[in-house]
Amino acid sequence: MHSIAIVGSDSLALQLALMLRKASPRRKIFVIPYPRETLGLIRESIFNPSSEPVLYSRKTHTFLGKYILANVLRITVRSPLLSIDLDAHIIETQRGSVKADEIIVSYRGDIRAIISSKHGEYAFVLNNLLSLKKFLKALIRIKDPIMIEGPPSLSIPLANLVLKMEKKAFLTREALEYFFDDDILHKMAKYLPLFSENSNELENLVRLTLCYVPKLNDYVDVDSSLKYSENVYFFGENVRTLEILTESRRVFITPDVIEKEMYTVLSGILFNNPGPRGFLEIFHERIGTLELVSIGLPYRELEKKFKLTSTKVSLSQGTTGTLKLIAERNIGTIVGAQLVFERGCPFYLTIDSLYPLIAMRIPAMEAYTLVVRSSRDIFEKDPLITALRAIIKKLYY
């Protein structure tokens, strides 16, 4: 069994550690922070004060460089306080000797919180401990009911925190409907109070809006000279674009999939909801051929239900271009979906095996693509799937 060393102490790093610990209690899990970075641990202890313990190591990346050789899954989190030089040094010291799989999580950006009431509007950017303390003090002073809106990764943990303060708080149903289906919202209502903006039942309501503030210089750049011997997964809000390195195996998932699709997708998998949920677990690998496959429904039922007009595109080795899934929405349902291959894309693709990610609730003309290189059963024992399932289960159920 893999031990897991999570590098970086951003809240997302510790969050991953806690989810993995709950999913696999017997597995050894370490959180190894970068030097001088403790904000995430403090923030996470506030947002999740009752979380299960995770081994915390004050050792530097030198310790990680030795330990990772012993069958360790390394999770690297890109954080706001992480210097580029330090990150480059970590990669350089381990290049050519890393034998474990690796998950790289890109930094989401600063958290922005806006408190609006009849007394005025107050904005906070939670990028350091001082701003976090000011925000919490302002939160404590609020006496009226609080309506929280924003992405689930922010709004739900904060709602839990506010409820523990014995304050009356609600999550906006309209905001969550963008992420969850009705059946999932029904399950969530057992744990968190949902509030409809169309309701006038409460007066003196304080609105708390949460969002990520991405920074252009926080995008993840991949050094094409680096070589990895195992699978590498990229996911997060700031992954710049689809990229593939030759002689390596990597999976890149476009940013919107995580925030807009994964909640519904993984919730569907967890609760065995029928129908395809947008993420592919079953692959038919054919070199140089693209095939549309699905989970949940047999392919013929999928084709009938969603009226797929194109299911296969053949590409030769070394072809440059980009593959898009283009469709129209009809009352929330994707219809007329087809695969479109466009040449002249700005990056170079060396294609061994490329499969489209079917996002069933995407807006028209958006494309989501999943890239897999030479591994038939890559997702049968996929650490990314395990981690994300655990995240959803821990946060929302």
mmCIF file of C-alpha atoms in Angstrom:
data_model
loop_
_atom_site.group_PDB
_atom_site.id
_atom_site.type_symbol
_atom_site.label_atom_id
_atom_site.label_comp_id
_atom_site.label_asym_id
_atom_site.label_seq_id
_atom_site.Cartn_x
_atom_site.Cartn_y
_atom_site.Cartn_z
ATOM 1 C CA MET A 1 0.000 0.000 0.000
ATOM 2 C CA HIS A 2 1.285 3.432 -0.960
ATOM 3 C CA SER A 3 2.130 5.901 1.746
ATOM 4 C CA ILE A 4 1.198 9.435 0.752
ATOM 5 C CA ALA A 5 3.323 12.543 1.198
ATOM 6 C CA ILE A 6 1.465 15.769 0.490
ATOM 7 C CA VAL A 7 3.810 18.666 -0.200
ATOM 8 C CA GLY A 8 2.584 22.179 0.580
ATOM 9 C CA SER A 9 0.455 23.395 3.454
ATOM 10 C CA ASP A 10 -2.178 25.344 1.593
ATOM 11 C CA SER A 11 -5.685 24.553 2.814
ATOM 12 C CA LEU A 12 -6.254 22.442 -0.272
ATOM 13 C CA ALA A 13 -3.245 20.291 0.633
ATOM 14 C CA LEU A 14 -4.510 19.566 4.114
ATOM 15 C CA GLN A 15 -8.004 19.096 2.759
ATOM 16 C CA LEU A 16 -6.723 16.394 0.442
ATOM 17 C CA ALA A 17 -4.893 14.768 3.330
ATOM 18 C CA LEU A 18 -8.006 14.677 5.482
ATOM 19 C CA MET A 19 -10.111 13.217 2.684
ATOM 20 C CA LEU A 20 -7.559 10.535 1.918
ATOM 21 C CA ARG A 21 -7.249 9.689 5.613
ATOM 22 C CA LYS A 22 -10.993 9.166 5.863
ATOM 23 C CA ALA A 23 -11.050 7.063 2.709
ATOM 24 C CA SER A 24 -8.100 4.925 3.802
ATOM 25 C CA PRO A 25 -7.616 5.011 7.609
ATOM 26 C CA ARG A 26 -4.711 2.551 7.623
ATOM 27 C CA ARG A 27 -2.663 4.400 5.043
ATOM 28 C CA LYS A 28 0.243 6.566 6.239
ATOM 29 C CA ILE A 29 -0.366 10.168 5.211
ATOM 30 C CA PHE A 30 2.136 12.985 5.733
ATOM 31 C CA VAL A 31 1.687 16.720 5.205
ATOM 32 C CA ILE A 32 5.087 18.235 4.468
ATOM 33 C CA PRO A 33 4.915 22.044 4.285
ATOM 34 C CA TYR A 34 7.167 24.300 2.304
ATOM 35 C CA PRO A 35 9.409 26.460 4.521
ATOM 36 C CA ARG A 36 7.709 29.489 6.086
ATOM 37 C CA GLU A 37 4.265 28.389 4.958
ATOM 38 C CA THR A 38 1.746 27.780 7.730
ATOM 39 C CA LEU A 39 -1.266 29.840 6.663
ATOM 40 C CA GLY A 40 -3.084 26.905 5.127
ATOM 41 C CA LEU A 41 -2.786 24.745 8.223
ATOM 42 C CA ILE A 42 -4.150 27.513 10.432
ATOM 43 C CA ARG A 43 -6.964 28.301 8.031
ATOM 44 C CA GLU A 44 -7.877 24.642 7.657
ATOM 45 C CA SER A 45 -7.923 24.123 11.419
ATOM 46 C CA ILE A 46 -10.519 26.903 11.601
ATOM 47 C CA PHE A 47 -12.655 25.660 8.720
ATOM 48 C CA ASN A 48 -12.442 22.012 9.802
ATOM 49 C CA PRO A 49 -11.826 22.028 13.571
ATOM 50 C CA SER A 50 -13.196 18.505 14.043
ATOM 51 C CA SER A 51 -11.274 16.862 11.214
ATOM 52 C CA GLU A 52 -9.402 13.643 11.761
ATOM 53 C CA PRO A 53 -5.703 13.932 12.620
ATOM 54 C CA VAL A 54 -3.100 13.735 9.890
ATOM 55 C CA LEU A 55 0.598 13.204 10.473
ATOM 56 C CA TYR A 56 2.316 16.575 10.181
ATOM 57 C CA SER A 57 6.024 16.679 9.401
ATOM 58 C CA ARG A 58 8.209 19.758 9.753
ATOM 59 C CA LYS A 59 10.868 18.140 7.639
ATOM 60 C CA THR A 60 11.879 19.926 4.466
ATOM 61 C CA HIS A 61 11.820 18.653 0.914
ATOM 62 C CA THR A 62 15.117 16.870 1.640
ATOM 63 C CA PHE A 63 13.171 14.443 3.822
ATOM 64 C CA LEU A 64 10.605 14.050 1.073
ATOM 65 C CA GLY A 65 13.309 13.351 -1.493
ATOM 66 C CA LYS A 66 14.452 10.356 0.557
ATOM 67 C CA TYR A 67 11.062 9.140 1.645
ATOM 68 C CA ILE A 68 9.408 9.290 -1.745
ATOM 69 C CA LEU A 69 11.651 6.537 -3.040
ATOM 70 C CA ALA A 70 9.871 4.166 -0.662
ATOM 71 C CA ASN A 71 6.685 3.736 -2.679
ATOM 72 C CA VAL A 72 5.062 7.078 -1.830
ATOM 73 C CA LEU A 73 2.380 8.900 -3.761
ATOM 74 C CA ARG A 74 3.407 12.558 -3.859
ATOM 75 C CA ILE A 75 0.790 15.308 -3.996
ATOM 76 C CA THR A 76 2.180 18.763 -4.735
ATOM 77 C CA VAL A 77 0.023 21.817 -4.089
ATOM 78 C CA ARG A 78 0.821 25.130 -5.775
ATOM 79 C CA SER A 79 0.340 27.756 -3.097
ATOM 80 C CA PRO A 80 0.436 31.568 -2.899
ATOM 81 C CA LEU A 81 3.471 31.636 -0.607
ATOM 82 C CA LEU A 82 5.454 29.182 -2.702
ATOM 83 C CA SER A 83 8.460 30.652 -4.482
ATOM 84 C CA ILE A 84 9.217 29.510 -8.011
ATOM 85 C CA ASP A 85 12.853 28.832 -7.123
ATOM 86 C CA LEU A 86 11.913 26.506 -4.292
ATOM 87 C CA ASP A 87 9.512 24.562 -6.475
ATOM 88 C CA ALA A 88 12.097 24.241 -9.228
ATOM 89 C CA HIS A 89 14.628 22.994 -6.689
ATOM 90 C CA ILE A 90 12.267 20.301 -5.445
ATOM 91 C CA ILE A 91 11.626 19.051 -8.961
ATOM 92 C CA GLU A 92 15.322 19.186 -9.831
ATOM 93 C CA THR A 93 16.420 17.181 -6.785
ATOM 94 C CA GLN A 94 13.958 14.414 -7.533
ATOM 95 C CA ARG A 95 14.144 14.320 -11.301
ATOM 96 C CA GLY A 96 15.084 10.940 -12.641
ATOM 97 C CA SER A 97 14.670 9.210 -9.281
ATOM 98 C CA VAL A 98 10.977 9.582 -8.504
ATOM 99 C CA LYS A 99 9.268 6.211 -8.676
ATOM 100 C CA ALA A 100 5.871 7.138 -7.273
ATOM 101 C CA ASP A 101 2.810 8.553 -8.952
ATOM 102 C CA GLU A 102 2.267 12.272 -8.533
ATOM 103 C CA ILE A 103 -0.723 14.556 -8.309
ATOM 104 C CA ILE A 104 -0.150 18.271 -8.887
ATOM 105 C CA VAL A 105 -2.828 20.659 -7.672
ATOM 106 C CA SER A 106 -2.640 24.206 -8.949
ATOM 107 C CA TYR A 107 -3.235 27.127 -6.606
ATOM 108 C CA ARG A 108 -6.753 28.493 -6.946
ATOM 109 C CA GLY A 109 -5.985 32.132 -6.211
ATOM 110 C CA ASP A 110 -6.741 34.330 -3.209
ATOM 111 C CA ILE A 111 -10.119 33.959 -1.516
ATOM 112 C CA ARG A 112 -12.275 37.086 -1.655
ATOM 113 C CA ALA A 113 -15.132 37.524 0.822
ATOM 114 C CA ILE A 114 -17.698 40.342 0.623
ATOM 115 C CA ILE A 115 -20.118 41.015 3.488
ATOM 116 C CA SER A 116 -23.138 43.071 2.381
ATOM 117 C CA SER A 117 -25.868 44.385 4.669
ATOM 118 C CA LYS A 118 -27.993 47.476 5.217
ATOM 119 C CA HIS A 119 -25.039 48.979 7.077
ATOM 120 C CA GLY A 120 -22.695 48.789 4.093
ATOM 121 C CA GLU A 121 -20.365 46.480 2.202
ATOM 122 C CA TYR A 122 -17.043 45.155 3.460
ATOM 123 C CA ALA A 123 -14.532 43.233 1.339
ATOM 124 C CA PHE A 124 -11.764 40.925 2.542
ATOM 125 C CA VAL A 125 -9.007 39.187 0.584
ATOM 126 C CA LEU A 126 -7.986 36.132 2.580
ATOM 127 C CA ASN A 127 -4.379 35.775 1.498
ATOM 128 C CA ASN A 128 -2.662 35.919 4.899
ATOM 129 C CA LEU A 129 -3.338 35.219 8.543
ATOM 130 C CA LEU A 130 -4.035 38.867 9.439
ATOM 131 C CA SER A 131 -6.765 39.267 6.816
ATOM 132 C CA LEU A 132 -8.283 35.945 7.878
ATOM 133 C CA LYS A 133 -8.465 37.082 11.523
ATOM 134 C CA LYS A 134 -10.126 40.367 10.494
ATOM 135 C CA PHE A 135 -12.685 38.460 8.454
ATOM 136 C CA LEU A 136 -13.499 36.084 11.313
ATOM 137 C CA LYS A 137 -13.906 38.993 13.753
ATOM 138 C CA ALA A 138 -16.337 40.652 11.335
ATOM 139 C CA LEU A 139 -18.194 37.356 11.029
ATOM 140 C CA ILE A 140 -18.506 37.004 14.800
ATOM 141 C CA ARG A 141 -20.039 40.497 15.095
ATOM 142 C CA ILE A 142 -22.878 39.668 12.686
ATOM 143 C CA LYS A 143 -26.153 39.144 14.562
ATOM 144 C CA ASP A 144 -28.563 38.802 11.624
ATOM 145 C CA PRO A 145 -29.099 35.671 9.498
ATOM 146 C CA ILE A 146 -26.352 35.128 6.905
ATOM 147 C CA MET A 147 -26.940 34.034 3.326
ATOM 148 C CA ILE A 148 -23.752 32.493 1.895
ATOM 149 C CA GLU A 149 -23.144 32.268 -1.829
ATOM 150 C CA GLY A 150 -20.191 31.098 -3.879
ATOM 151 C CA PRO A 151 -18.594 27.874 -5.150
ATOM 152 C CA PRO A 152 -19.216 24.829 -2.957
ATOM 153 C CA SER A 153 -15.521 24.434 -2.168
ATOM 154 C CA LEU A 154 -15.755 27.748 -0.271
ATOM 155 C CA SER A 155 -19.391 28.237 0.682
ATOM 156 C CA ILE A 156 -20.044 24.835 2.245
ATOM 157 C CA PRO A 157 -17.009 24.765 4.598
ATOM 158 C CA LEU A 158 -17.784 28.340 5.647
ATOM 159 C CA ALA A 159 -21.442 27.485 6.215
ATOM 160 C CA ASN A 160 -20.332 24.684 8.531
ATOM 161 C CA LEU A 161 -18.136 27.155 10.395
ATOM 162 C CA VAL A 162 -20.947 29.718 10.769
ATOM 163 C CA LEU A 163 -23.375 27.066 11.996
ATOM 164 C CA LYS A 164 -20.842 25.986 14.624
ATOM 165 C CA MET A 165 -20.830 29.618 15.795
ATOM 166 C CA GLU A 166 -24.546 29.056 16.509
ATOM 167 C CA LYS A 167 -25.541 31.638 13.934
ATOM 168 C CA LYS A 168 -28.404 31.316 11.479
ATOM 169 C CA ALA A 169 -26.957 30.727 8.019
ATOM 170 C CA PHE A 170 -28.230 29.647 4.614
ATOM 171 C CA LEU A 171 -26.723 28.579 1.320
ATOM 172 C CA THR A 172 -28.324 29.958 -1.828
ATOM 173 C CA ARG A 173 -30.092 27.171 -3.663
ATOM 174 C CA GLU A 174 -29.761 29.000 -6.985
ATOM 175 C CA ALA A 175 -25.980 29.024 -6.702
ATOM 176 C CA LEU A 176 -25.772 25.336 -5.811
ATOM 177 C CA GLU A 177 -28.118 24.308 -8.618
ATOM 178 C CA TYR A 178 -25.307 25.176 -11.009
ATOM 179 C CA PHE A 179 -23.174 22.465 -9.401
ATOM 180 C CA PHE A 180 -25.643 19.822 -8.232
ATOM 181 C CA ASP A 181 -28.719 18.024 -9.500
ATOM 182 C CA ASP A 182 -31.985 18.163 -7.560
ATOM 183 C CA ASP A 183 -31.501 14.734 -6.021
ATOM 184 C CA ILE A 184 -28.114 15.768 -4.641
ATOM 185 C CA LEU A 185 -29.516 19.047 -3.289
ATOM 186 C CA HIS A 186 -32.220 17.063 -1.539
ATOM 187 C CA LYS A 187 -29.557 15.022 0.272
ATOM 188 C CA MET A 188 -27.589 18.173 1.128
ATOM 189 C CA ALA A 189 -30.644 19.816 2.680
ATOM 190 C CA LYS A 190 -30.453 17.272 5.505
ATOM 191 C CA TYR A 191 -27.116 18.728 6.587
ATOM 192 C CA LEU A 192 -27.121 22.347 5.437
ATOM 193 C CA PRO A 193 -30.021 24.825 5.308
ATOM 194 C CA LEU A 194 -30.760 26.004 1.772
ATOM 195 C CA PHE A 195 -32.305 29.377 1.056
ATOM 196 C CA SER A 196 -34.030 30.518 -2.116
ATOM 197 C CA GLU A 197 -33.380 34.075 -3.242
ATOM 198 C CA ASN A 198 -37.022 34.267 -4.278
ATOM 199 C CA SER A 199 -38.141 33.895 -0.685
ATOM 200 C CA ASN A 200 -39.055 36.951 1.393
ATOM 201 C CA GLU A 201 -39.402 35.111 4.690
ATOM 202 C CA LEU A 202 -36.384 36.770 6.301
ATOM 203 C CA GLU A 203 -35.605 40.418 6.896
ATOM 204 C CA ASN A 204 -32.256 42.044 7.697
ATOM 205 C CA LEU A 205 -30.465 39.299 5.786
ATOM 206 C CA VAL A 206 -26.678 39.651 5.526
ATOM 207 C CA ARG A 207 -25.227 38.460 2.219
ATOM 208 C CA LEU A 208 -21.791 36.840 2.319
ATOM 209 C CA THR A 209 -20.271 36.298 -1.132
ATOM 210 C CA LEU A 210 -17.185 34.124 -1.580
ATOM 211 C CA CYS A 211 -15.070 33.739 -4.693
ATOM 212 C CA TYR A 212 -11.569 32.915 -5.869
ATOM 213 C CA VAL A 213 -9.419 35.712 -7.272
ATOM 214 C CA PRO A 214 -7.073 34.010 -9.748
ATOM 215 C CA LYS A 215 -3.806 35.634 -10.698
ATOM 216 C CA LEU A 216 -2.431 35.477 -14.199
ATOM 217 C CA ASN A 217 1.052 34.647 -12.959
ATOM 218 C CA ASP A 218 -0.280 31.655 -11.023
ATOM 219 C CA TYR A 219 -0.960 29.565 -14.108
ATOM 220 C CA VAL A 220 0.867 26.274 -14.186
ATOM 221 C CA ASP A 221 3.636 26.103 -16.769
ATOM 222 C CA VAL A 222 5.105 22.763 -17.714
ATOM 223 C CA ASP A 223 8.810 22.471 -18.425
ATOM 224 C CA SER A 224 9.014 20.253 -21.501
ATOM 225 C CA SER A 225 12.490 19.074 -20.503
ATOM 226 C CA LEU A 226 11.234 17.280 -17.403
ATOM 227 C CA LYS A 227 10.735 13.548 -17.606
ATOM 228 C CA TYR A 228 8.580 11.507 -15.259
ATOM 229 C CA SER A 229 8.441 7.747 -15.067
ATOM 230 C CA GLU A 230 4.897 7.456 -13.766
ATOM 231 C CA ASN A 231 1.477 8.969 -14.249
ATOM 232 C CA VAL A 232 1.118 12.661 -13.454
ATOM 233 C CA TYR A 233 -2.248 14.318 -12.937
ATOM 234 C CA PHE A 234 -2.988 18.012 -13.286
ATOM 235 C CA PHE A 235 -6.218 19.462 -11.995
ATOM 236 C CA GLY A 236 -7.223 22.839 -10.603
ATOM 237 C CA GLU A 237 -8.660 26.152 -11.618
ATOM 238 C CA ASN A 238 -5.540 27.655 -13.121
ATOM 239 C CA VAL A 239 -4.235 24.975 -15.444
ATOM 240 C CA ARG A 240 -3.523 27.024 -18.531
ATOM 241 C CA THR A 241 -4.264 24.628 -21.375
ATOM 242 C CA LEU A 242 -4.032 21.079 -22.584
ATOM 243 C CA GLU A 243 -0.451 19.873 -22.855
ATOM 244 C CA ILE A 244 1.245 16.554 -23.448
ATOM 245 C CA LEU A 245 4.885 15.649 -22.966
ATOM 246 C CA THR A 246 6.352 12.884 -25.071
ATOM 247 C CA GLU A 247 7.672 9.790 -23.320
ATOM 248 C CA SER A 248 5.533 10.475 -20.269
ATOM 249 C CA ARG A 249 2.058 9.671 -19.067
ATOM 250 C CA ARG A 250 -0.013 12.562 -17.869
ATOM 251 C CA VAL A 251 -3.650 13.438 -17.469
ATOM 252 C CA PHE A 252 -4.710 17.074 -17.764
ATOM 253 C CA ILE A 253 -8.231 18.033 -16.787
ATOM 254 C CA THR A 254 -9.543 21.439 -17.793
ATOM 255 C CA PRO A 255 -10.208 23.751 -14.818
ATOM 256 C CA ASP A 256 -13.971 24.078 -15.168
ATOM 257 C CA VAL A 257 -14.431 20.340 -14.862
ATOM 258 C CA ILE A 258 -13.437 20.419 -11.217
ATOM 259 C CA GLU A 259 -15.546 23.391 -10.111
ATOM 260 C CA LYS A 260 -18.552 22.945 -12.412
ATOM 261 C CA GLU A 261 -18.738 19.246 -13.171
ATOM 262 C CA MET A 262 -16.899 17.078 -10.661
ATOM 263 C CA TYR A 263 -19.344 17.674 -7.829
ATOM 264 C CA THR A 264 -22.219 16.291 -9.869
ATOM 265 C CA VAL A 265 -20.074 13.640 -11.519
ATOM 266 C CA LEU A 266 -18.589 12.166 -8.370
ATOM 267 C CA SER A 267 -21.797 12.505 -6.406
ATOM 268 C CA GLY A 268 -23.445 10.445 -9.118
ATOM 269 C CA ILE A 269 -20.781 7.776 -8.784
ATOM 270 C CA LEU A 270 -20.981 7.767 -4.980
ATOM 271 C CA PHE A 271 -24.749 7.396 -4.837
ATOM 272 C CA ASN A 272 -25.074 5.146 -7.903
ATOM 273 C CA ASN A 273 -27.345 7.579 -9.700
ATOM 274 C CA PRO A 274 -28.276 6.273 -13.161
ATOM 275 C CA GLY A 275 -27.063 7.849 -16.369
ATOM 276 C CA PRO A 276 -23.747 9.205 -17.590
ATOM 277 C CA ARG A 277 -22.360 11.900 -15.318
ATOM 278 C CA GLY A 278 -19.640 13.333 -17.492
ATOM 279 C CA PHE A 279 -16.596 11.392 -16.370
ATOM 280 C CA LEU A 280 -15.192 8.374 -18.177
ATOM 281 C CA GLU A 281 -14.114 5.255 -16.338
ATOM 282 C CA ILE A 282 -14.235 2.766 -19.212
ATOM 283 C CA PHE A 283 -11.694 3.044 -22.013
ATOM 284 C CA HIS A 284 -11.196 1.214 -25.303
ATOM 285 C CA GLU A 285 -7.646 1.990 -26.234
ATOM 286 C CA ARG A 286 -6.849 2.111 -29.939
ATOM 287 C CA ILE A 287 -3.706 3.811 -31.062
ATOM 288 C CA GLY A 288 -4.483 6.759 -33.331
ATOM 289 C CA THR A 289 -8.247 6.431 -32.939
ATOM 290 C CA LEU A 290 -10.656 8.516 -30.912
ATOM 291 C CA GLU A 291 -13.776 6.863 -29.579
ATOM 292 C CA LEU A 292 -16.628 8.224 -27.514
ATOM 293 C CA VAL A 293 -17.305 6.068 -24.467
ATOM 294 C CA SER A 294 -19.331 6.597 -21.319
ATOM 295 C CA ILE A 295 -20.144 5.408 -17.833
ATOM 296 C CA GLY A 296 -23.553 4.491 -16.496
ATOM 297 C CA LEU A 297 -25.438 3.775 -19.702
ATOM 298 C CA PRO A 298 -24.493 1.361 -22.499
ATOM 299 C CA TYR A 299 -23.231 3.196 -25.544
ATOM 300 C CA ARG A 300 -26.339 2.538 -27.656
ATOM 301 C CA GLU A 301 -28.600 4.011 -24.990
ATOM 302 C CA LEU A 302 -26.256 6.963 -24.673
ATOM 303 C CA GLU A 303 -26.319 7.514 -28.424
ATOM 304 C CA LYS A 304 -30.106 7.329 -28.476
ATOM 305 C CA LYS A 305 -30.580 9.599 -25.478
ATOM 306 C CA PHE A 306 -28.163 12.325 -26.461
ATOM 307 C CA LYS A 307 -28.452 12.031 -30.263
ATOM 308 C CA LEU A 308 -24.714 11.808 -30.873
ATOM 309 C CA THR A 309 -23.983 12.579 -34.513
ATOM 310 C CA SER A 310 -20.297 11.722 -34.580
ATOM 311 C CA THR A 311 -18.503 9.113 -32.531
ATOM 312 C CA LYS A 312 -15.108 8.522 -34.077
ATOM 313 C CA VAL A 313 -12.241 10.592 -35.424
ATOM 314 C CA SER A 314 -9.093 8.955 -36.801
ATOM 315 C CA LEU A 315 -5.777 10.760 -36.375
ATOM 316 C CA SER A 316 -2.318 9.691 -37.377
ATOM 317 C CA GLN A 317 0.682 9.867 -35.058
ATOM 318 C CA GLY A 318 2.032 13.401 -34.774
ATOM 319 C CA THR A 319 -1.126 15.136 -35.986
ATOM 320 C CA THR A 320 -1.523 18.640 -34.592
ATOM 321 C CA GLY A 321 -4.899 20.008 -33.648
ATOM 322 C CA THR A 322 -7.524 20.048 -30.933
ATOM 323 C CA LEU A 323 -10.603 17.925 -30.363
ATOM 324 C CA LYS A 324 -13.827 19.506 -29.146
ATOM 325 C CA LEU A 325 -17.173 18.177 -28.065
ATOM 326 C CA ILE A 326 -19.708 20.645 -29.452
ATOM 327 C CA ALA A 327 -23.367 20.448 -28.534
ATOM 328 C CA GLU A 328 -26.526 22.437 -27.907
ATOM 329 C CA ARG A 329 -28.530 22.642 -24.716
ATOM 330 C CA ASN A 330 -32.235 21.923 -24.599
ATOM 331 C CA ILE A 331 -33.587 22.644 -21.115
ATOM 332 C CA GLY A 332 -30.348 21.559 -19.522
ATOM 333 C CA THR A 333 -29.882 18.461 -21.692
ATOM 334 C CA ILE A 334 -27.126 18.127 -24.266
ATOM 335 C CA VAL A 335 -28.494 17.383 -27.749
ATOM 336 C CA GLY A 336 -26.852 17.164 -31.149
ATOM 337 C CA ALA A 337 -23.441 16.444 -29.663
ATOM 338 C CA GLN A 338 -20.596 15.807 -32.055
ATOM 339 C CA LEU A 339 -16.843 15.548 -32.044
ATOM 340 C CA VAL A 340 -15.030 18.220 -34.015
ATOM 341 C CA PHE A 341 -11.334 18.147 -34.809
ATOM 342 C CA GLU A 342 -9.756 21.528 -35.523
ATOM 343 C CA ARG A 343 -6.290 21.997 -36.938
ATOM 344 C CA GLY A 344 -3.943 24.841 -36.206
ATOM 345 C CA CYS A 345 -4.101 24.772 -32.433
ATOM 346 C CA PRO A 346 -1.345 26.719 -30.629
ATOM 347 C CA PHE A 347 0.169 23.664 -28.953
ATOM 348 C CA TYR A 348 1.536 20.412 -30.307
ATOM 349 C CA LEU A 349 -0.127 17.076 -29.614
ATOM 350 C CA THR A 350 1.591 13.735 -29.941
ATOM 351 C CA ILE A 351 -1.412 11.460 -29.905
ATOM 352 C CA ASP A 352 -1.297 7.884 -28.713
ATOM 353 C CA SER A 353 -4.726 7.761 -27.205
ATOM 354 C CA LEU A 354 -7.116 10.675 -26.761
ATOM 355 C CA TYR A 355 -10.658 10.509 -25.439
ATOM 356 C CA PRO A 356 -13.231 13.267 -25.009
ATOM 357 C CA LEU A 357 -14.608 14.044 -21.613
ATOM 358 C CA ILE A 358 -18.384 14.181 -21.914
ATOM 359 C CA ALA A 359 -19.644 17.015 -19.737
ATOM 360 C CA MET A 360 -23.396 16.595 -19.925
ATOM 361 C CA ARG A 361 -24.232 19.968 -18.436
ATOM 362 C CA ILE A 362 -21.772 22.167 -20.291
ATOM 363 C CA PRO A 363 -22.935 25.317 -22.067
ATOM 364 C CA ALA A 364 -23.089 25.233 -25.853
ATOM 365 C CA MET A 365 -19.798 25.412 -27.767
ATOM 366 C CA GLU A 366 -17.648 24.543 -24.752
ATOM 367 C CA ALA A 367 -15.157 21.710 -25.001
ATOM 368 C CA TYR A 368 -13.772 19.432 -22.341
ATOM 369 C CA THR A 369 -11.081 16.928 -23.200
ATOM 370 C CA LEU A 370 -9.394 14.203 -21.231
ATOM 371 C CA VAL A 371 -5.951 13.063 -22.358
ATOM 372 C CA VAL A 372 -4.623 9.616 -21.602
ATOM 373 C CA ARG A 373 -1.384 8.178 -22.885
ATOM 374 C CA SER A 374 -0.807 4.425 -23.261
ATOM 375 C CA SER A 375 -2.452 2.799 -20.283
ATOM 376 C CA ARG A 376 -5.529 0.629 -20.753
ATOM 377 C CA ASP A 377 -6.467 0.315 -17.091
ATOM 378 C CA ILE A 378 -5.193 3.687 -15.871
ATOM 379 C CA PHE A 379 -8.498 4.578 -14.210
ATOM 380 C CA GLU A 380 -9.220 1.222 -12.607
ATOM 381 C CA LYS A 381 -6.875 2.019 -9.709
ATOM 382 C CA ASP A 382 -6.669 5.758 -10.141
ATOM 383 C CA PRO A 383 -5.518 7.771 -7.090
ATOM 384 C CA LEU A 384 -7.157 10.907 -8.484
ATOM 385 C CA ILE A 385 -10.576 9.285 -8.608
ATOM 386 C CA THR A 386 -10.097 7.950 -5.080
ATOM 387 C CA ALA A 387 -9.042 11.342 -3.762
ATOM 388 C CA LEU A 388 -11.853 13.261 -5.425
ATOM 389 C CA ARG A 389 -14.473 10.777 -4.300
ATOM 390 C CA ALA A 390 -13.204 11.186 -0.764
ATOM 391 C CA ILE A 391 -13.271 14.983 -1.068
ATOM 392 C CA ILE A 392 -16.896 15.014 -2.166
ATOM 393 C CA LYS A 393 -17.929 12.534 0.509
ATOM 394 C CA LYS A 394 -16.090 14.406 3.267
ATOM 395 C CA LEU A 395 -17.268 17.883 2.327
ATOM 396 C CA TYR A 396 -20.882 17.296 1.431
ATOM 397 C CA TYR A 397 -22.157 14.027 2.861
#
